[in-house]
Amino acid sequence: MEVPTSNFQDLHSIGGLVPLLGYLKNSHAGIRAKAAEVITTIVQNNPRGQQLVMEANGFEALLSNFPSYPDITLRTKALGAISSLIRHNKPGIAAFRLANGYAALRDALGSENKALNLIQYLLHENSSDSNVVRELGFPRIMMHLASSEDAGLRDGALRGLHELAQDKIGGGSDGLGGEDEKLKQVLEERIKDIILMTADDLGAVREERHLVDSLWNACYNETSSLREEGLRVLPRDDYDVPPPDVASKHSEPPLWSFRHK
């Protein structure tokens, strides 16, 4: 079921798109996951592919099954397809909102980096969505994940919190949902852990160091202990090499959205 983007027009012209979307309802999880993977290939960086999949109700087919996917591979593939479908796609983002997509994402936060990446992208593109995110309890969930042992989950949660903090700075409503003190505790714990790290470990959490410092400065308008200890930027940090583009590996948008201070 491999469908290179360059051959998508042929697939559509012979009526293959609708049957492909039909595989999303197959009783076998592996087939549904493969269908979602192919859809990702079709719509990634392809406005015409996004349009045709939307017109064929592909978004609804992906989202309606996503919350109930018990198979982690299937959930990951479906979320990847949704992310690629709505990226830089205003009708897709509008459909996501109308379908209560944020509620579906909330259930996937604890185990899916993709969910955190998608939330960060959506907030970056539409800061007004911070109201919905706050009402659904995302800030507290992300604060919990910011203390996760999984570095990817920590970074994803910190990115999302940073976007919410930017909305607050811009004069928007309290995107952190009144959880400023809770966030301060979380950041203080992360700072303590980072200060105790070895040189090698510090190099491995380069992005986290920057995120924690930027988030502290954004929320409390003061210098973080990381900067005071000289740990925000290390001599071995190589700024000539961009940070790993985790997003492109998973068909999601670039996430390096905050500014180095």
mmCIF file of C-alpha atoms in Angstrom:
data_model
loop_
_atom_site.group_PDB
_atom_site.id
_atom_site.type_symbol
_atom_site.label_atom_id
_atom_site.label_comp_id
_atom_site.label_asym_id
_atom_site.label_seq_id
_atom_site.Cartn_x
_atom_site.Cartn_y
_atom_site.Cartn_z
ATOM 1 C CA MET A 1 0.000 0.000 0.000
ATOM 2 C CA GLU A 2 2.886 2.365 -0.774
ATOM 3 C CA VAL A 3 1.725 5.570 -2.472
ATOM 4 C CA PRO A 4 4.453 8.129 -3.256
ATOM 5 C CA THR A 5 3.141 11.669 -3.230
ATOM 6 C CA SER A 6 4.107 12.060 -6.883
ATOM 7 C CA ASN A 7 1.698 9.241 -7.763
ATOM 8 C CA PHE A 8 -1.195 10.580 -5.700
ATOM 9 C CA GLN A 9 -2.934 12.179 -8.680
ATOM 10 C CA ASP A 10 -2.935 8.769 -10.394
ATOM 11 C CA LEU A 11 -4.424 7.156 -7.291
ATOM 12 C CA HIS A 12 -7.155 9.783 -7.164
ATOM 13 C CA SER A 13 -7.871 9.643 -10.904
ATOM 14 C CA ILE A 14 -8.552 5.897 -10.769
ATOM 15 C CA GLY A 15 -10.798 6.223 -7.748
ATOM 16 C CA GLY A 16 -8.357 4.792 -5.245
ATOM 17 C CA LEU A 17 -8.678 7.424 -2.532
ATOM 18 C CA VAL A 18 -12.105 6.432 -1.227
ATOM 19 C CA PRO A 19 -11.164 2.728 -0.907
ATOM 20 C CA LEU A 20 -7.978 3.775 0.882
ATOM 21 C CA LEU A 21 -9.988 5.783 3.399
ATOM 22 C CA GLY A 22 -12.255 2.791 3.792
ATOM 23 C CA TYR A 23 -9.340 0.824 5.217
ATOM 24 C CA LEU A 24 -9.531 3.092 8.263
ATOM 25 C CA LYS A 25 -12.638 1.138 9.244
ATOM 26 C CA ASN A 26 -11.043 -2.274 8.759
ATOM 27 C CA SER A 27 -11.330 -4.650 11.703
ATOM 28 C CA HIS A 28 -7.573 -5.343 11.696
ATOM 29 C CA ALA A 29 -5.492 -2.746 13.543
ATOM 30 C CA GLY A 30 -2.468 -3.326 11.321
ATOM 31 C CA ILE A 31 -4.410 -2.491 8.155
ATOM 32 C CA ARG A 32 -5.894 0.633 9.717
ATOM 33 C CA ALA A 33 -2.429 1.743 10.836
ATOM 34 C CA LYS A 34 -1.028 1.207 7.335
ATOM 35 C CA ALA A 35 -3.879 3.182 5.808
ATOM 36 C CA ALA A 36 -3.164 6.070 8.182
ATOM 37 C CA GLU A 37 0.518 5.900 7.264
ATOM 38 C CA VAL A 38 -0.263 6.105 3.541
ATOM 39 C CA ILE A 39 -2.615 9.027 4.141
ATOM 40 C CA THR A 40 0.233 10.800 5.921
ATOM 41 C CA THR A 41 2.378 10.330 2.815
ATOM 42 C CA ILE A 42 -0.389 11.704 0.611
ATOM 43 C CA VAL A 43 -1.119 14.871 2.573
ATOM 44 C CA GLN A 44 2.318 15.783 3.928
ATOM 45 C CA ASN A 45 3.370 19.107 2.372
ATOM 46 C CA ASN A 46 0.748 18.540 -0.322
ATOM 47 C CA PRO A 47 -2.107 21.106 -0.292
ATOM 48 C CA ARG A 48 -3.930 19.330 -3.119
ATOM 49 C CA GLY A 49 -3.730 16.033 -1.278
ATOM 50 C CA GLN A 50 -5.017 17.690 1.893
ATOM 51 C CA GLN A 51 -7.929 19.191 -0.011
ATOM 52 C CA LEU A 52 -8.986 15.913 -1.629
ATOM 53 C CA VAL A 53 -8.716 13.922 1.594
ATOM 54 C CA MET A 54 -10.789 16.559 3.399
ATOM 55 C CA GLU A 55 -13.414 16.498 0.642
ATOM 56 C CA ALA A 56 -13.618 12.706 0.940
ATOM 57 C CA ASN A 57 -14.278 12.991 4.706
ATOM 58 C CA GLY A 58 -10.862 11.581 5.505
ATOM 59 C CA PHE A 59 -10.455 13.849 8.510
ATOM 60 C CA GLU A 60 -13.635 12.537 10.105
ATOM 61 C CA ALA A 61 -12.565 8.952 9.448
ATOM 62 C CA LEU A 62 -9.238 9.518 11.182
ATOM 63 C CA LEU A 63 -10.521 11.481 14.143
ATOM 64 C CA SER A 64 -13.607 9.374 14.857
ATOM 65 C CA ASN A 65 -11.444 6.315 15.483
ATOM 66 C CA PHE A 66 -8.461 7.970 17.119
ATOM 67 C CA PRO A 67 -9.742 8.247 20.725
ATOM 68 C CA SER A 68 -10.690 4.573 20.825
ATOM 69 C CA TYR A 69 -7.514 3.147 19.282
ATOM 70 C CA PRO A 70 -6.199 0.617 21.846
ATOM 71 C CA ASP A 71 -3.130 -0.170 19.752
ATOM 72 C CA ILE A 72 -0.305 2.319 20.379
ATOM 73 C CA THR A 73 1.073 1.950 16.845
ATOM 74 C CA LEU A 74 -2.342 2.626 15.409
ATOM 75 C CA ARG A 75 -2.840 5.686 17.618
ATOM 76 C CA THR A 76 0.565 7.026 16.597
ATOM 77 C CA LYS A 77 -0.068 6.545 12.873
ATOM 78 C CA ALA A 78 -3.542 8.073 13.093
ATOM 79 C CA LEU A 79 -2.284 11.083 15.012
ATOM 80 C CA GLY A 80 0.546 11.521 12.518
ATOM 81 C CA ALA A 81 -1.967 11.537 9.669
ATOM 82 C CA ILE A 82 -4.186 14.072 11.437
ATOM 83 C CA SER A 83 -1.176 16.291 12.117
ATOM 84 C CA SER A 84 -0.063 16.235 8.485
ATOM 85 C CA LEU A 85 -3.614 16.748 7.230
ATOM 86 C CA ILE A 86 -4.260 19.956 9.172
ATOM 87 C CA ARG A 87 -0.783 21.463 8.985
ATOM 88 C CA HIS A 88 -0.916 24.783 7.086
ATOM 89 C CA ASN A 89 -4.479 23.832 6.179
ATOM 90 C CA LYS A 90 -7.039 26.338 7.480
ATOM 91 C CA PRO A 91 -10.087 24.197 6.586
ATOM 92 C CA GLY A 92 -8.414 21.276 8.354
ATOM 93 C CA ILE A 93 -7.763 23.293 11.500
ATOM 94 C CA ALA A 94 -11.347 24.570 11.435
ATOM 95 C CA ALA A 95 -12.633 20.997 11.134
ATOM 96 C CA PHE A 96 -10.385 19.947 14.001
ATOM 97 C CA ARG A 97 -11.914 22.602 16.229
ATOM 98 C CA LEU A 98 -15.484 21.813 15.253
ATOM 99 C CA ALA A 99 -14.944 18.113 15.887
ATOM 100 C CA ASN A 100 -13.699 18.795 19.430
ATOM 101 C CA GLY A 101 -10.259 17.584 18.421
ATOM 102 C CA TYR A 102 -8.611 19.073 21.499
ATOM 103 C CA ALA A 103 -10.594 16.746 23.743
ATOM 104 C CA ALA A 104 -9.330 13.771 21.734
ATOM 105 C CA LEU A 105 -5.761 15.028 22.025
ATOM 106 C CA ARG A 106 -6.072 15.389 25.776
ATOM 107 C CA ASP A 107 -6.558 11.629 26.151
ATOM 108 C CA ALA A 108 -3.343 10.982 24.202
ATOM 109 C CA LEU A 109 -1.106 13.427 26.052
ATOM 110 C CA GLY A 110 0.359 10.978 28.516
ATOM 111 C CA SER A 111 1.857 8.647 25.940
ATOM 112 C CA GLU A 112 2.207 10.542 22.676
ATOM 113 C CA ASN A 113 4.900 13.087 21.842
ATOM 114 C CA LYS A 114 2.935 13.696 18.659
ATOM 115 C CA ALA A 115 -0.033 14.982 20.657
ATOM 116 C CA LEU A 116 2.148 17.489 22.492
ATOM 117 C CA ASN A 117 3.796 18.551 19.229
ATOM 118 C CA LEU A 118 0.429 19.088 17.581
ATOM 119 C CA ILE A 119 -0.882 21.133 20.504
ATOM 120 C CA GLN A 120 2.199 23.349 20.410
ATOM 121 C CA TYR A 121 1.779 23.891 16.674
ATOM 122 C CA LEU A 122 -1.929 24.706 16.966
ATOM 123 C CA LEU A 123 -1.322 27.178 19.789
ATOM 124 C CA HIS A 124 1.478 28.793 17.832
ATOM 125 C CA GLU A 125 -0.809 29.223 14.827
ATOM 126 C CA ASN A 126 -3.935 30.176 16.811
ATOM 127 C CA SER A 127 -3.215 31.750 20.181
ATOM 128 C CA SER A 128 -6.948 32.187 20.799
ATOM 129 C CA ASP A 129 -7.178 28.421 21.219
ATOM 130 C CA SER A 130 -5.458 28.817 24.583
ATOM 131 C CA ASN A 131 -8.898 29.377 26.086
ATOM 132 C CA VAL A 132 -10.067 25.930 24.995
ATOM 133 C CA VAL A 133 -6.805 24.337 26.072
ATOM 134 C CA ARG A 134 -7.070 25.932 29.508
ATOM 135 C CA GLU A 135 -10.703 24.908 29.981
ATOM 136 C CA LEU A 136 -9.871 21.293 29.134
ATOM 137 C CA GLY A 137 -7.173 21.215 31.810
ATOM 138 C CA PHE A 138 -4.167 20.974 29.496
ATOM 139 C CA PRO A 139 -1.862 23.202 31.574
ATOM 140 C CA ARG A 140 -1.964 20.922 34.622
ATOM 141 C CA ILE A 141 -1.473 17.826 32.465
ATOM 142 C CA MET A 142 1.503 19.388 30.708
ATOM 143 C CA MET A 143 3.010 20.450 34.028
ATOM 144 C CA HIS A 144 2.817 16.841 35.162
ATOM 145 C CA LEU A 145 4.478 15.679 31.931
ATOM 146 C CA ALA A 146 7.210 18.302 32.336
ATOM 147 C CA SER A 147 8.469 16.132 35.206
ATOM 148 C CA SER A 148 8.323 12.900 33.213
ATOM 149 C CA GLU A 149 11.326 10.594 33.017
ATOM 150 C CA ASP A 150 10.827 10.623 29.243
ATOM 151 C CA ALA A 151 12.903 13.505 27.852
ATOM 152 C CA GLY A 152 10.723 13.747 24.759
ATOM 153 C CA LEU A 153 7.567 14.171 26.817
ATOM 154 C CA ARG A 154 9.281 16.759 29.010
ATOM 155 C CA ASP A 155 10.380 18.825 26.032
ATOM 156 C CA GLY A 156 6.993 18.580 24.353
ATOM 157 C CA ALA A 157 5.190 19.642 27.517
ATOM 158 C CA LEU A 158 7.562 22.564 28.059
ATOM 159 C CA ARG A 159 7.033 23.748 24.472
ATOM 160 C CA GLY A 160 3.272 23.727 24.964
ATOM 161 C CA LEU A 161 3.539 25.598 28.254
ATOM 162 C CA HIS A 162 5.831 28.119 26.590
ATOM 163 C CA GLU A 163 3.208 28.824 23.929
ATOM 164 C CA LEU A 164 0.584 29.367 26.635
ATOM 165 C CA ALA A 165 2.934 31.694 28.489
ATOM 166 C CA GLN A 166 3.504 33.710 25.291
ATOM 167 C CA ASP A 167 -0.247 34.232 24.981
ATOM 168 C CA LYS A 168 -0.308 35.574 28.531
ATOM 169 C CA ILE A 169 2.563 37.968 27.783
ATOM 170 C CA GLY A 170 0.747 39.178 24.677
ATOM 171 C CA GLY A 171 -2.154 40.380 26.778
ATOM 172 C CA GLY A 172 -4.340 37.318 26.341
ATOM 173 C CA SER A 173 -6.215 35.527 29.087
ATOM 174 C CA ASP A 174 -4.336 33.461 31.639
ATOM 175 C CA GLY A 175 -3.348 30.586 29.388
ATOM 176 C CA LEU A 176 -1.795 28.765 32.340
ATOM 177 C CA GLY A 177 -5.188 28.489 33.980
ATOM 178 C CA GLY A 178 -4.096 30.048 37.265
ATOM 179 C CA GLU A 179 -1.422 27.385 37.724
ATOM 180 C CA ASP A 180 1.537 29.766 37.979
ATOM 181 C CA GLU A 181 2.637 28.547 41.402
ATOM 182 C CA LYS A 182 2.380 24.918 40.363
ATOM 183 C CA LEU A 183 4.472 25.659 37.288
ATOM 184 C CA LYS A 184 7.042 27.453 39.426
ATOM 185 C CA GLN A 185 7.426 24.331 41.572
ATOM 186 C CA VAL A 186 7.848 22.157 38.489
ATOM 187 C CA LEU A 187 10.464 24.453 36.968
ATOM 188 C CA GLU A 188 12.357 24.706 40.257
ATOM 189 C CA GLU A 189 12.545 20.906 40.409
ATOM 190 C CA ARG A 190 13.777 20.716 36.829
ATOM 191 C CA ILE A 191 16.398 23.387 37.528
ATOM 192 C CA LYS A 192 17.629 21.475 40.592
ATOM 193 C CA ASP A 193 17.916 18.276 38.553
ATOM 194 C CA ILE A 194 19.739 20.046 35.728
ATOM 195 C CA ILE A 195 22.226 21.715 38.085
ATOM 196 C CA LEU A 196 23.191 18.280 39.442
ATOM 197 C CA MET A 197 23.743 16.763 35.995
ATOM 198 C CA THR A 198 27.097 15.667 34.605
ATOM 199 C CA ALA A 199 28.615 17.477 31.624
ATOM 200 C CA ASP A 200 27.450 14.742 29.242
ATOM 201 C CA ASP A 201 23.914 14.806 30.629
ATOM 202 C CA LEU A 202 23.811 18.587 30.309
ATOM 203 C CA GLY A 203 24.651 18.285 26.644
ATOM 204 C CA ALA A 204 21.818 15.821 26.146
ATOM 205 C CA VAL A 205 19.221 18.222 27.629
ATOM 206 C CA ARG A 206 20.276 21.290 25.679
ATOM 207 C CA GLU A 207 16.752 22.074 24.483
ATOM 208 C CA GLU A 208 15.256 21.481 27.909
ATOM 209 C CA ARG A 209 17.738 23.933 29.441
ATOM 210 C CA HIS A 210 16.699 26.599 26.969
ATOM 211 C CA LEU A 211 12.996 25.892 27.412
ATOM 212 C CA VAL A 212 13.109 25.954 31.209
ATOM 213 C CA ASP A 213 15.023 29.242 31.217
ATOM 214 C CA SER A 214 12.797 30.871 28.591
ATOM 215 C CA LEU A 215 9.627 29.704 30.331
ATOM 216 C CA TRP A 216 10.826 31.002 33.698
ATOM 217 C CA ASN A 217 11.677 34.381 32.203
ATOM 218 C CA ALA A 218 8.352 34.546 30.337
ATOM 219 C CA CYS A 219 6.239 33.706 33.385
ATOM 220 C CA TYR A 220 8.098 35.480 36.169
ATOM 221 C CA ASN A 221 10.043 38.190 34.345
ATOM 222 C CA GLU A 222 13.258 37.362 36.135
ATOM 223 C CA THR A 223 16.476 35.489 35.508
ATOM 224 C CA SER A 224 16.376 31.771 36.172
ATOM 225 C CA SER A 225 18.923 29.958 38.323
ATOM 226 C CA LEU A 226 20.130 28.170 35.191
ATOM 227 C CA ARG A 227 21.330 31.436 33.723
ATOM 228 C CA GLU A 228 22.866 32.495 37.034
ATOM 229 C CA GLU A 229 24.730 29.171 37.210
ATOM 230 C CA GLY A 230 25.912 29.558 33.624
ATOM 231 C CA LEU A 231 23.995 26.463 32.504
ATOM 232 C CA ARG A 232 21.551 27.910 30.027
ATOM 233 C CA VAL A 233 24.259 28.166 27.391
ATOM 234 C CA LEU A 234 27.363 25.996 27.589
ATOM 235 C CA PRO A 235 30.623 26.404 25.640
ATOM 236 C CA ARG A 236 29.986 23.049 23.974
ATOM 237 C CA ASP A 237 26.544 24.110 22.705
ATOM 238 C CA ASP A 238 26.849 24.335 18.936
ATOM 239 C CA TYR A 239 24.520 26.999 17.599
ATOM 240 C CA ASP A 240 25.742 26.497 14.065
ATOM 241 C CA VAL A 241 23.870 23.199 14.033
ATOM 242 C CA PRO A 242 20.074 23.556 14.359
ATOM 243 C CA PRO A 243 18.342 21.491 17.036
ATOM 244 C CA PRO A 244 17.071 18.068 15.915
ATOM 245 C CA ASP A 245 13.941 18.428 13.795
ATOM 246 C CA VAL A 246 11.882 15.806 15.593
ATOM 247 C CA ALA A 247 8.789 17.139 13.898
ATOM 248 C CA SER A 248 9.841 16.260 10.352
ATOM 249 C CA LYS A 249 10.402 12.662 11.366
ATOM 250 C CA HIS A 250 6.795 12.388 12.397
ATOM 251 C CA SER A 251 5.190 14.522 9.693
ATOM 252 C CA GLU A 252 4.668 17.415 12.033
ATOM 253 C CA PRO A 253 5.645 21.107 11.977
ATOM 254 C CA PRO A 254 8.963 22.568 13.135
ATOM 255 C CA LEU A 255 8.823 23.225 16.830
ATOM 256 C CA TRP A 256 11.768 25.541 17.531
ATOM 257 C CA SER A 257 9.391 28.492 17.922
ATOM 258 C CA PHE A 258 10.713 30.260 20.985
ATOM 259 C CA ARG A 259 13.455 32.828 20.649
ATOM 260 C CA HIS A 260 16.931 32.412 22.138
ATOM 261 C CA LYS A 261 17.545 35.202 24.543
#
